[in-house]
XYZ file of C-alpha atoms in Angstrom:
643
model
C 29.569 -115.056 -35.525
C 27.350 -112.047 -36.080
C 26.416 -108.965 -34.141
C 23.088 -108.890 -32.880
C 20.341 -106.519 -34.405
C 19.686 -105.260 -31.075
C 22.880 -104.922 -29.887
C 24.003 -103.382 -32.830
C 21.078 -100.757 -32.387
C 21.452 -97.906 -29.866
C 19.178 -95.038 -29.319
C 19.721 -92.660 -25.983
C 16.872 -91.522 -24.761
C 17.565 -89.210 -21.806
C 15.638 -86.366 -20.920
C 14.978 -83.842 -23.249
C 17.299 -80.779 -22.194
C 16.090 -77.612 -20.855
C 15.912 -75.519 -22.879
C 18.445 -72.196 -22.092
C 17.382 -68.541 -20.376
C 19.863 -66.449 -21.965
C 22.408 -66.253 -24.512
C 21.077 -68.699 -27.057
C 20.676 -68.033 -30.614
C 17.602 -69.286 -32.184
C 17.403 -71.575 -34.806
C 17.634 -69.324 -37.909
C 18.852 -65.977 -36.708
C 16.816 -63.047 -37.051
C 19.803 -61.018 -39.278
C 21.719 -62.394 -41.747
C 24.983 -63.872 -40.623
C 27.829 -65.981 -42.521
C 30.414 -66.133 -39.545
C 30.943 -69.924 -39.020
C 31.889 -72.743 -41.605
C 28.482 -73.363 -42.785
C 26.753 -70.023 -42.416
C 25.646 -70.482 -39.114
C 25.474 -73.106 -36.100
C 22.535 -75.035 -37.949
C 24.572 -76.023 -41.005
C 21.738 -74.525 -43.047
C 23.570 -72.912 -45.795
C 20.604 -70.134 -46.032
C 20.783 -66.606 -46.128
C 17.567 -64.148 -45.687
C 18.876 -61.816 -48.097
C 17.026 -61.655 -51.413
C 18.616 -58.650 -53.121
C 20.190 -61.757 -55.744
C 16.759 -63.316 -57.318
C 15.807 -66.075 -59.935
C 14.937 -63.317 -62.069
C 18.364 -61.127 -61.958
C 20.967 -63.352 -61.229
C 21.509 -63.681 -64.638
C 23.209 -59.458 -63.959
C 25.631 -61.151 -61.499
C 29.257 -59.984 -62.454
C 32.662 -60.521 -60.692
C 33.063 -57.700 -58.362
C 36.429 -58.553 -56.754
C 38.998 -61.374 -57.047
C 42.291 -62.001 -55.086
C 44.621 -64.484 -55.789
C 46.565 -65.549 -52.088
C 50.158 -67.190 -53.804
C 49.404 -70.283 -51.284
C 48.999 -73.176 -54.094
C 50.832 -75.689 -55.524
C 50.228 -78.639 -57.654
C 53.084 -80.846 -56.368
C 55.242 -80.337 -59.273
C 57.730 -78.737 -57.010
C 59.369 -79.154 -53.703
C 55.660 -79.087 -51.636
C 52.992 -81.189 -52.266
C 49.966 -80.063 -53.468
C 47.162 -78.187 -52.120
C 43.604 -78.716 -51.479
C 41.540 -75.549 -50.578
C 38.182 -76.103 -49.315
C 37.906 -72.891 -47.054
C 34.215 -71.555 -46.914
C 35.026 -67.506 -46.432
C 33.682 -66.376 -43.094
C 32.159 -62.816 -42.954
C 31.804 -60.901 -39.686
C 33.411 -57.692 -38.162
C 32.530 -55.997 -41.561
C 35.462 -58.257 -42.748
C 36.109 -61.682 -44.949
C 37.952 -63.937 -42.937
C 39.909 -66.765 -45.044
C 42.474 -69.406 -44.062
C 44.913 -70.635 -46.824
C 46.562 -74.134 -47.260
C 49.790 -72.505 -46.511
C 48.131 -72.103 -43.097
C 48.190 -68.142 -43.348
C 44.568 -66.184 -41.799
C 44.061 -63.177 -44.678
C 41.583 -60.483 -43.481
C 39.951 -59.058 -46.569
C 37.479 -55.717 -47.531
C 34.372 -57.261 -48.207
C 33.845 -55.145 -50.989
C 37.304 -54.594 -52.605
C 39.255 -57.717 -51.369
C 41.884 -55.390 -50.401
C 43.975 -56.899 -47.412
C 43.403 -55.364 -44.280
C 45.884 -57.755 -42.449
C 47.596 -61.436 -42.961
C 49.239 -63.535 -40.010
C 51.378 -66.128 -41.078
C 51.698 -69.321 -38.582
C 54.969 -70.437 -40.223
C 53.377 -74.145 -40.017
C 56.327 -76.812 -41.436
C 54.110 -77.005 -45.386
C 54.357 -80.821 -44.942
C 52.025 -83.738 -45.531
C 52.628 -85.340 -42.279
C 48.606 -86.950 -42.263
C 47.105 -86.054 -45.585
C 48.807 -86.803 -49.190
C 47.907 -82.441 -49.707
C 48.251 -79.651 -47.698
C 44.693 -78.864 -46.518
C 42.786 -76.357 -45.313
C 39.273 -75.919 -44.874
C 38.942 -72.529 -43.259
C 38.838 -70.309 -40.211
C 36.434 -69.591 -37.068
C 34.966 -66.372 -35.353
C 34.391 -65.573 -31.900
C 33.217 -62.661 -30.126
C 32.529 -61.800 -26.697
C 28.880 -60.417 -25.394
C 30.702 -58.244 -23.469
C 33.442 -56.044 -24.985
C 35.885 -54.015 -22.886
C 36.902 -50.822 -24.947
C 40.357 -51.038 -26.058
C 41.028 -54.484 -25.199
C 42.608 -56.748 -27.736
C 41.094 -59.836 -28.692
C 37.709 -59.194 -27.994
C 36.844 -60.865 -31.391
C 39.267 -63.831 -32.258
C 39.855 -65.576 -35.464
C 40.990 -69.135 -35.120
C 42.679 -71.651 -37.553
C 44.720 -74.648 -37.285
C 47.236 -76.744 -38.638
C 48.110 -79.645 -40.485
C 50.658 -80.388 -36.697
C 47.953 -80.045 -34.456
C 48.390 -76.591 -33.879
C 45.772 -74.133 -32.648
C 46.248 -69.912 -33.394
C 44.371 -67.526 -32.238
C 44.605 -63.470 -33.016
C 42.931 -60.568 -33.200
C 40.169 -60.139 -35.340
C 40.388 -56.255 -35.838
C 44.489 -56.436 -36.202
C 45.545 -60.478 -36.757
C 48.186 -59.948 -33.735
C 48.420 -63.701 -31.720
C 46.010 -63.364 -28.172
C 48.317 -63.359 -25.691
C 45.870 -64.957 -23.130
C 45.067 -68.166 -25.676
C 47.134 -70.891 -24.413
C 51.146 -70.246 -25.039
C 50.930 -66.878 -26.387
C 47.923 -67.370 -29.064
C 49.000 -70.977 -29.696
C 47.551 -74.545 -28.527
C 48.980 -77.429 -28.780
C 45.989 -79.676 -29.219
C 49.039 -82.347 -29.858
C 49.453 -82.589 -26.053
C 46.639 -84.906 -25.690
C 47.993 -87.192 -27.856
C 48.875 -90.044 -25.506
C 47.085 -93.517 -27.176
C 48.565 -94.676 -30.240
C 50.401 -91.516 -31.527
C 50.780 -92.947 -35.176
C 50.378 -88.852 -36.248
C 49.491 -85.329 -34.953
C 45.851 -84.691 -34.316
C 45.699 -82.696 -37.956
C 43.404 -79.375 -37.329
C 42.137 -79.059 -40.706
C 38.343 -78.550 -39.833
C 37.782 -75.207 -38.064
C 36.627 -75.558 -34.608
C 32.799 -74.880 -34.263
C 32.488 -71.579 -31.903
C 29.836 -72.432 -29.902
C 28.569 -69.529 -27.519
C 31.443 -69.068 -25.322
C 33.305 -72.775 -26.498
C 35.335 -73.998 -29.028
C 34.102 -77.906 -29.908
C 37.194 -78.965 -31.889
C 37.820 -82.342 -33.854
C 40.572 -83.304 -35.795
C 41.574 -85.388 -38.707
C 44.447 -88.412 -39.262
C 45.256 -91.412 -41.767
C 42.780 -94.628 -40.714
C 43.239 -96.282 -43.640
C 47.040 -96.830 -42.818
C 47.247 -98.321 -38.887
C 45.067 -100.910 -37.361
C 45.805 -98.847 -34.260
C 45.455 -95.051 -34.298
C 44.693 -91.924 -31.704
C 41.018 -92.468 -30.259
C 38.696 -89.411 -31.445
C 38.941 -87.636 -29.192
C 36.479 -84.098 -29.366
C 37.656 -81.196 -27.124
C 36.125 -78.646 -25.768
C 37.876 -75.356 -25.331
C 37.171 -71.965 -22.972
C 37.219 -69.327 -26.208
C 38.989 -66.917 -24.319
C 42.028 -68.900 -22.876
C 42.352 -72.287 -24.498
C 41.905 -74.120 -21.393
C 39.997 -77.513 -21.669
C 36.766 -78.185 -20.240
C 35.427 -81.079 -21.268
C 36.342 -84.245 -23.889
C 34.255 -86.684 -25.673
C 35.449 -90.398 -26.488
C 33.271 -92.082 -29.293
C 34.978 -95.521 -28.349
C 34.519 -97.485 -25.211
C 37.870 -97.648 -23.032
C 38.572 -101.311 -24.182
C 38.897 -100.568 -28.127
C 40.987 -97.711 -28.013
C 44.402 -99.185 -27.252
C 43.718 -101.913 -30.392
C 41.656 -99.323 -32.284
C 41.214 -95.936 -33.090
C 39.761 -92.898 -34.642
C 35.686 -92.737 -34.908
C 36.837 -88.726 -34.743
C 35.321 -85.816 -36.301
C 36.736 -84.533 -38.660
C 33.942 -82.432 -40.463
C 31.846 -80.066 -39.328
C 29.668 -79.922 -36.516
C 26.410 -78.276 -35.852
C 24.605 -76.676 -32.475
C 21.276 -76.080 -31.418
C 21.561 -73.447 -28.621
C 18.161 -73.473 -27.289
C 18.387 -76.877 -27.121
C 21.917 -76.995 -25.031
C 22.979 -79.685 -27.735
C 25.753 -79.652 -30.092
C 26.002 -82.580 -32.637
C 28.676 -84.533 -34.086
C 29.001 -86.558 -37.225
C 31.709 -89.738 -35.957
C 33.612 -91.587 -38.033
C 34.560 -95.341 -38.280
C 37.388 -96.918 -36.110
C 40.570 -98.044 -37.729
C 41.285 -99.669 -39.918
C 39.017 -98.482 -42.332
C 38.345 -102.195 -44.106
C 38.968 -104.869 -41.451
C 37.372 -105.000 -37.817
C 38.739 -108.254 -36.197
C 40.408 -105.816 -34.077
C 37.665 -103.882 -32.644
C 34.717 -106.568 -32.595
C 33.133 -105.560 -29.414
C 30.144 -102.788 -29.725
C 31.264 -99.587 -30.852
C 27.663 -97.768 -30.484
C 28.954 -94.029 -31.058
C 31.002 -94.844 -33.743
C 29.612 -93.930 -37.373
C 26.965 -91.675 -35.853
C 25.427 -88.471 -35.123
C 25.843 -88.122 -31.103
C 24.080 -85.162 -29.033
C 26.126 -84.135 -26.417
C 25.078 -81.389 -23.319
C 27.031 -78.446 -24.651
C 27.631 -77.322 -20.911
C 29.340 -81.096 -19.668
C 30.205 -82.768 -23.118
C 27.481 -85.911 -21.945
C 25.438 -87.922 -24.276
C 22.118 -87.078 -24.487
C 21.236 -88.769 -27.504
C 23.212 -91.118 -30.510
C 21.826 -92.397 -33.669
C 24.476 -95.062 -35.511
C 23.965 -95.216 -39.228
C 26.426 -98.168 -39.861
C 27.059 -100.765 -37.874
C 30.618 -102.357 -38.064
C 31.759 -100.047 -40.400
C 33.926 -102.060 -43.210
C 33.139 -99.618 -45.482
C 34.552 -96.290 -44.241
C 31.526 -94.985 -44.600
C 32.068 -92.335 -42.060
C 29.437 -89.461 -41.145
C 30.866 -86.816 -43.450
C 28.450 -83.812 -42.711
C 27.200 -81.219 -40.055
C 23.874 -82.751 -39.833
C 21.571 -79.826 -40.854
C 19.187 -78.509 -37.870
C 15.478 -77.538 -39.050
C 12.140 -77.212 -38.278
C 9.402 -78.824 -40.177
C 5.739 -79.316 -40.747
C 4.716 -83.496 -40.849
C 1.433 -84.201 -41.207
C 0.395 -80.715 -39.509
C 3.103 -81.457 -36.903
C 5.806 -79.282 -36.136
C 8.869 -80.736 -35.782
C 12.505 -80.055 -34.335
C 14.137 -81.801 -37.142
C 18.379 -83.022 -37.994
C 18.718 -84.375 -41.133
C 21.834 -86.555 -41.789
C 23.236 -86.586 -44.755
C 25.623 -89.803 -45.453
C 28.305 -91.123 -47.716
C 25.677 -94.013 -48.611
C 23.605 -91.917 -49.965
C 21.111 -92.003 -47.385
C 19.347 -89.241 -45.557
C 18.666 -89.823 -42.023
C 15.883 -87.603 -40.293
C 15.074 -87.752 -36.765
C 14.210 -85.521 -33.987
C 17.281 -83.542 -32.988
C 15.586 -82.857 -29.510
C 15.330 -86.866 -28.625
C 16.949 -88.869 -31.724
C 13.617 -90.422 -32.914
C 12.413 -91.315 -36.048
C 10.663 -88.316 -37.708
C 9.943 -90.922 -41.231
C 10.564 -94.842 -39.975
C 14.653 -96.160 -39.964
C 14.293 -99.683 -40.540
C 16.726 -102.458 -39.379
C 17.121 -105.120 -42.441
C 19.340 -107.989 -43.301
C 22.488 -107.350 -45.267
C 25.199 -110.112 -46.787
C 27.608 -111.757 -44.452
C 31.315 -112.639 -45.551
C 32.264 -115.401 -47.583
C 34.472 -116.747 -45.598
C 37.695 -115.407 -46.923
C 38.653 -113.455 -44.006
C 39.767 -114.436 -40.485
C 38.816 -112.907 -37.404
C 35.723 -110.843 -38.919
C 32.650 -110.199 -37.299
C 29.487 -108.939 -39.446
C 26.569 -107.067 -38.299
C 23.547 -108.894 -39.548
C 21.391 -105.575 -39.804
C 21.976 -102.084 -40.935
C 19.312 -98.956 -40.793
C 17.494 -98.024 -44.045
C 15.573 -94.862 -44.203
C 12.454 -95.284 -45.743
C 12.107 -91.326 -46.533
C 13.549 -89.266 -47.956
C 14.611 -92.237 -50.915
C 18.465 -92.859 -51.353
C 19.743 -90.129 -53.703
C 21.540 -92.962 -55.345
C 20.338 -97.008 -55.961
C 22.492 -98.887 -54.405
C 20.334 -102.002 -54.099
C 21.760 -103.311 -57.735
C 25.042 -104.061 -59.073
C 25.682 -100.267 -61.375
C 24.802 -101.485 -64.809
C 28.266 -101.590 -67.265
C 28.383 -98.303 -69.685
C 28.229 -99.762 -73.080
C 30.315 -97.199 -74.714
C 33.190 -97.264 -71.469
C 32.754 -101.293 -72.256
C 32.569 -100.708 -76.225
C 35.961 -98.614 -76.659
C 37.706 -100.503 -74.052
C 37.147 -104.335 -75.766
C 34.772 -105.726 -72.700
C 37.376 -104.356 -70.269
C 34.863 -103.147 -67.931
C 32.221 -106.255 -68.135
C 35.413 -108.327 -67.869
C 36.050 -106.071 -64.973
C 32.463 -106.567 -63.209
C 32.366 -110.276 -63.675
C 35.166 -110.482 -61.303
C 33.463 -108.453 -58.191
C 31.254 -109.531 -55.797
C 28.148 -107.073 -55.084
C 24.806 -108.054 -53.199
C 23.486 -104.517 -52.742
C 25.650 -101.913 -50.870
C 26.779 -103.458 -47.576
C 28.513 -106.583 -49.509
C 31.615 -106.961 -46.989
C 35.491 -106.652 -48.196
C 37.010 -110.337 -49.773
C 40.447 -111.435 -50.715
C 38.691 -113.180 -53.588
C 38.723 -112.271 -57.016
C 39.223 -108.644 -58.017
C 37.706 -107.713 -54.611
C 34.108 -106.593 -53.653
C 32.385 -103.612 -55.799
C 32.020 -100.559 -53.758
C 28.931 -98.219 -54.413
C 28.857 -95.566 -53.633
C 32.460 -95.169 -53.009
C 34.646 -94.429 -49.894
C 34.558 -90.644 -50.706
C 30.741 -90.752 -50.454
C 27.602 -89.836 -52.828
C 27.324 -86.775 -50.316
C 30.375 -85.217 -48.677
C 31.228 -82.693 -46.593
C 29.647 -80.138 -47.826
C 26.383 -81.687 -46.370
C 22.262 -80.300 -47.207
C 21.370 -77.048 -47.254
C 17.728 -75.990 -46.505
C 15.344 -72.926 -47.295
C 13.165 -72.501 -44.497
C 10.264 -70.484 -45.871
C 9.690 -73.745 -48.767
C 10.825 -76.099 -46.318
C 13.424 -77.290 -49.022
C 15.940 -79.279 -48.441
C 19.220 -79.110 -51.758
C 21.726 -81.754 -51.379
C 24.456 -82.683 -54.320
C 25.801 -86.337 -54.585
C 28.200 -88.544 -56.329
C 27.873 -91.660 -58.109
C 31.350 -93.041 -58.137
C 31.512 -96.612 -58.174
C 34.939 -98.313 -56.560
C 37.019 -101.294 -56.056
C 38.282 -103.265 -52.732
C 40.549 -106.134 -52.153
C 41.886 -107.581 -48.949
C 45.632 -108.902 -49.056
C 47.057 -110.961 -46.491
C 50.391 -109.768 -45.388
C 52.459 -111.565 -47.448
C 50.653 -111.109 -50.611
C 49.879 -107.287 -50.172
C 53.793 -107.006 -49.736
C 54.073 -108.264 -53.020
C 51.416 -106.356 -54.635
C 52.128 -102.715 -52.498
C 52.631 -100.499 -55.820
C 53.164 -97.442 -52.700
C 50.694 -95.349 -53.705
C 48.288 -94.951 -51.026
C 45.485 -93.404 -49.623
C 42.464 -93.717 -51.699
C 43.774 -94.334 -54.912
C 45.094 -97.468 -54.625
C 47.120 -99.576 -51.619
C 46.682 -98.920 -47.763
C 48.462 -101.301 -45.485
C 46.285 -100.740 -42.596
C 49.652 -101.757 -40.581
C 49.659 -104.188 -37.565
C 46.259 -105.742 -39.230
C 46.640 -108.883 -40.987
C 44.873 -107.800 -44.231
C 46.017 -104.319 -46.444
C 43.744 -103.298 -49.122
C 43.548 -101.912 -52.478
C 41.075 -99.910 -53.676
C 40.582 -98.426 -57.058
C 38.035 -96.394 -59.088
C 36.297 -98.634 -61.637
C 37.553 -97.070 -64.801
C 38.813 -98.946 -68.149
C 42.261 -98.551 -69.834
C 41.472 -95.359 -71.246
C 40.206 -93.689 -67.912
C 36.770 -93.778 -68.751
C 34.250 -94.507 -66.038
C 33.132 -98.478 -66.345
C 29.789 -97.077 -65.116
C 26.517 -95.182 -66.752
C 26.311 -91.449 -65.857
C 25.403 -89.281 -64.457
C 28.569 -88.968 -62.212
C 26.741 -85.863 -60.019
C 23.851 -85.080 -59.264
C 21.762 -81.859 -57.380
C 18.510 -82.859 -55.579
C 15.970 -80.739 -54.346
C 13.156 -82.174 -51.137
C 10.436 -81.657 -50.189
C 11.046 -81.760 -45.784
C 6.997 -81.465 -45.247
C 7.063 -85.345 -47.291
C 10.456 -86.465 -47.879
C 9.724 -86.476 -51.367
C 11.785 -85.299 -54.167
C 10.653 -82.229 -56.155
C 13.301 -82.150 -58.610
C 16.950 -83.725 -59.817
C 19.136 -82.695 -61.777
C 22.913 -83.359 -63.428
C 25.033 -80.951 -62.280
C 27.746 -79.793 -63.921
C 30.556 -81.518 -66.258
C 33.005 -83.769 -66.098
C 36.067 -83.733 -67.486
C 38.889 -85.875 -69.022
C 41.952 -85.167 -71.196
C 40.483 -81.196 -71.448
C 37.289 -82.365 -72.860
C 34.347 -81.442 -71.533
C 31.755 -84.587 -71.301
C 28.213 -83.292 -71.912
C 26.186 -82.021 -68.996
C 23.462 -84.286 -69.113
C 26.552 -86.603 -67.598
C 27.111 -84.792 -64.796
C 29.829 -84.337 -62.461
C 31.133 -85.776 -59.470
C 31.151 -83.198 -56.463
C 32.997 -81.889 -53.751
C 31.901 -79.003 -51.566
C 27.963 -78.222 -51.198
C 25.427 -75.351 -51.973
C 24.303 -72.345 -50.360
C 20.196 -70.969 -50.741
C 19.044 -67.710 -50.386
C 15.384 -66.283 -49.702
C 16.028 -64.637 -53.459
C 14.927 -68.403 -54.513
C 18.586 -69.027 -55.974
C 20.939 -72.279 -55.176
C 24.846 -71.053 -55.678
C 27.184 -73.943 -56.207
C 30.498 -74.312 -57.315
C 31.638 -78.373 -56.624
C 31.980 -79.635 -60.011
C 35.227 -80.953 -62.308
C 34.856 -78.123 -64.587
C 35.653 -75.539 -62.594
C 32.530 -73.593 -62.989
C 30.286 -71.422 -60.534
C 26.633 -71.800 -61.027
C 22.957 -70.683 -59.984
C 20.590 -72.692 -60.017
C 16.224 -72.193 -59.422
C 15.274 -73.328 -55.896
C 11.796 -74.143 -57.477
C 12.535 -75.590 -60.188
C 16.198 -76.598 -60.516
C 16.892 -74.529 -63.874
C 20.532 -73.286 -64.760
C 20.135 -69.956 -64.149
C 23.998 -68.430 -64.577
C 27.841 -69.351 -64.725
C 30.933 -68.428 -64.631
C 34.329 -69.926 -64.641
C 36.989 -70.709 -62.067
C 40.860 -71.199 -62.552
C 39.977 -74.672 -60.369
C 36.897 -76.726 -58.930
C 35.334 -74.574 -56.083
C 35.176 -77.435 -53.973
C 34.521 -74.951 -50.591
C 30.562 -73.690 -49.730
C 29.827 -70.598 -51.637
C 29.460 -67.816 -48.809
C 26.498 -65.188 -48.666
C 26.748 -61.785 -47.295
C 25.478 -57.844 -47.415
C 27.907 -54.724 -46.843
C 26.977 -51.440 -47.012
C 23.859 -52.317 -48.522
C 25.107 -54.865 -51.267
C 24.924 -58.387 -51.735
C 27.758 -60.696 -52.236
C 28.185 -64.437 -53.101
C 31.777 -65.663 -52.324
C 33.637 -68.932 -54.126
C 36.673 -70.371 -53.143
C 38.194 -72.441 -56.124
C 40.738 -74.211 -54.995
C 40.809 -77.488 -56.039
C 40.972 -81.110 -54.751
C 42.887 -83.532 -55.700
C 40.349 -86.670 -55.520
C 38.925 -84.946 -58.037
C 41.534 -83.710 -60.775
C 44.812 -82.380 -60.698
C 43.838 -78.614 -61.129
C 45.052 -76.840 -58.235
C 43.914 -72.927 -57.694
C 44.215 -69.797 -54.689
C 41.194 -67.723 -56.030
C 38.784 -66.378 -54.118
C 36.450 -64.994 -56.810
C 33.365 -62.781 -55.451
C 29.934 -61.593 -57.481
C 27.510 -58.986 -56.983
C 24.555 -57.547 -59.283
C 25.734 -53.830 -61.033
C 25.456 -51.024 -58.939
């Protein structure tokens, strides 16, 4: 049996919200901010200032750089750390969190440490195989009382479901914040507790609310927590409203479809988006084959009473984990002389979805077609017959056609990888998982050919940057018995994932031959520049290197990417995201390599952009991720022209 196209289709179309009296920020603020995760509420990534242009940027030198002593690279007693914390600047300071789950407050033009609060978090890897952080959040009230503490807060969580909040002027814990400056978001952990609702995402501050997600482990339960999204009072920590992407019958036997990334807030509109994930388990859905609308989606919910207004689902039956892994980026834009309200989606397909972010409808057509059913190898499945194309903006990557083998990756390696290839199933990107063979081919791969770090948009050009991956994967079913046998223990995404209590575990593998060499044709990474007004592309580029056994590949390769851009009105992309470890500027007009530096690790956070005193600065974080190498770092490295 297969899911019906229109079932599997589900578009909200509730009244448009009014829009709000007071209190809202518009779109692109009038002053230049950087105080949330990606810059501001819209996930734009932009920044007004244009002391930094295409023509001096080439001047840029390293102005500050502090090292924070919270790494490791698993070599000792803690495992390692991934560090993908975008620096937040506000209250004249530069607000960092650290995968040691300390909050440093920094000079923004020295780096010197104004304060540090420590939560003395267990440094365990209780739902990730890393310690992780990705950052802090900043609130402020409208209306401050003069020597009253905590009339700015700085928030951060933890990898045990913690929630801190202190002072942003001294770091001391807000005594009015739940227990004494601490939440326990863990509390509301009451379906499937397989793990702690892991705070690794900042919250997103949304006028007086915190909307908070959290991450777990899908791949390793059939049944897991149900996503649950929380909103928070600012000031006290008390709940006032939760979302649940999955109906009330699938979350006992299911799970997840959380948020675990980002989310984004128009608050004219009253709206705040969310990017859901898939339901557990990540590869098999004979548990959860009822409709799942919400899951895999962007969903509009009333920022006021947490309803839907409007939900878009980009996969249907997700098999694939192809989870929403971005803030979907808020803009307006001229269409054929109309101006429109605009979200653009940015997925781990490779697809970018743009509708209306007022109603959910199609700004360029999303078209429903046909895509392969099982082969019969799996019991208890249930396949959607349709999923939704774009038709603009074209996928960043083709995944229509089997990757074509790299002769030289095939060459060195004796046929390896066409030996490899002729053993996995592929008829275009939604080919489901098998037990047959050596599995089904996976492209783009589970981490996605865009991540987290999600589009970034110029709104003068109407521009929309974007950096992908072309990674091309592996996955096998087992049955129980057989996956027992073949369990080499070394999970997550690298290899085998019991998804427990389901009949089938999985293995899943990066297509590379004996030597570690990429069975496919580069480039591995990609930058992309659009055109919003047509959806067309005005430029592509390889971006950066990659690298293997300390040798640089060649550029025109490419890198794979983790973390995403920032654009300023000085016409200058700032990226860090590649393998190599290097920071780079890059032409908004014309995508030309227009400086670098190097890192002591892959800046796999979103460059920051602010002005003190006068001066620009661009921020990196370069801490490393270990999907992508095993180069670990705790540098937060910032530039500004010469004075």
């Amino acid at each position: 049996m297969r899911t019906s196209k229109a079932a599997a289709l589900l578009l909200f179309l509730l009244p448009a919200p009014l829009l709000a009296q007071d209190k809202s920020l518009p779109l692109v603020p009038e002053k230049p901010t950087w105080d949330s995760f990606h810059g501001q509420l819209n996930a734009q990534k932009y920044s007004p200032l244009d002391q930094i242009t295409a023509e001096n940027v080439g001047d840029l030198e390293k102005v500050w750089e502090v090292h924070t002593g919270d790494v490791s690279d698993g070599s000792g007693d803690l495992p390692p750390t991934v560090w993908s914390a975008t620096p937040v600047f506000a209250n004249d300071t530069l607000y960092i969190g650290t995968p040691f789950y300390r909050i440093l407050a920094l000079d923004p033009a020295t780096g010197e440490e104004k304060w540090s609060f420590d939560t003395q978090s267990a440094l365990e890897a209780l739902t990730q195989p890393a310690l992780k952080n990705r950052g802090v959040a900043y609130w402020e009230t409208d209306d401050p009382k003069e020597d009253e503490a905590c009339q700015k807060i700085i928030y951060m969580g933890t990898m045990d479901a913690r929630l801190f909040a202190v002072d942003a002027d001294t770091g001391e814990p807000c005594a009015d914040f739940a227990d004494s400056g601490v939440l326990d978001v863990n509390q509301w952990n009451t379906t499937n507790d397989k793990w702690p609702l892991s705070l690794l995402q900042p919250p997103a501050v949304v006028g007086d609310r915190l909307i908070l997600g959290w991450a777990g482990k899908d791949w390793a339960y059939e049944q897991a927590p149900p996503g649950t999204v929380f909103a928070l009072n600012a000031r006290t920590g008390e709940r006032e409203w939760s979302f649940e992407a999955l109906p009330e019958e699938l979350r006992e036997k299911s799970g997840t479809a959380n948020v675990w990334t980002h989310m984004s807030a128009d608050e004219a509109l009253r709206l705040v988006y969310l990017p859901v994930s898939s339901p557990s388990p990540n590869f098999w859905g004979g548990n959860r084959t009822e409709e799942a609308p919400l899951a895999t989606s962007t969903t509009a919910l009333d920022i006021e009473t947490g309803e839907v207004v409007w939900a878009r689902q980009w996969v249907h039956h997700d098999l694939w984990d192809y989870d929403t892994p971005a803030a979907p980026t808020l803009m307006d834009i001229t269409v054929d002389g109309k101006e429109i309200p605009a979200l653009i989606q940015a997925m781990k397909q490779g697809f970018l979805f743009v509708v209306n972010r007022e109603t959910g409808e199609d700004v360029w057509p999303i078209e429903e077609r046909l895509v392969p059913g099982g082969d019969g190898s799996v019991e208890g499945e249930v396949y959607a017959e349709t999923q939704p194309f774009p038709t603009r903006p074209a996928p960043l990557l083709d995944q229509a056609e089997k990757p074509e083998v790299w002769w030289l990756a095939d060459a060195v390696s004796f046929g390896e990888c066409s030996k490899l290839w002729d053993q996995l199933w592929y008829e275009g990107m939604y080919t489901p998982p098998t037990t047959k063979g050596e599995g089904v081919l996976a492209y783009p791969d589970s981490a996605g050919g865009v991540q987290w770090g999600g589009v970034a948009f110029d709104p003068e050009s109407q521009t929309a940057i974007v950096n992908t991956s072309h990674i091309v994967q592996y996955v096998k079913l087992y049955d129980r018995e057989a996956y027992e046998k073949a369990d080499s223990g070394s999970g997550n995404k690298t290899g085998f994932s019991p998804q427990e209590g389901a009949p089938y575990g999985i293995r899943l593998k990066t297509a590379l031959n004996w030597l570690g060499m990429p069975c496919w044709k580069p480039p591995y990474g990609e930058l992309v520049a659009l055109d919003m007004q047509t959806g067309e592309v005005k430029w592509r580029r390889p971006v950066g290197a990659s690298q293997k056994y300390g040798f640089f590949m060649p550029e025109s390769w490419g890198s794979p990417t983790i973390g995403g851009p920032a654009v300023t009105a000085g016409g200058v992309i700032f990226i860090g995201s590649t393998m190599d470890a290097k920071l780079r500027a890059y032409s908004l007009e014309t995508g030309e390599e227009l400086w670098e530096d190097q890192a002591e690790a892959p800046a796999v956070a979103n460059p920051a952009v602010y002005e003190y005193e006068g001066r620009q600065y661009v921020a990196f974080v370069a801490g490393g991720n270990t999907i992508m190498k095993d180069q670990v770092g705790d540098q937060v490295a910032v530039y500004a022209l010469p004075e």
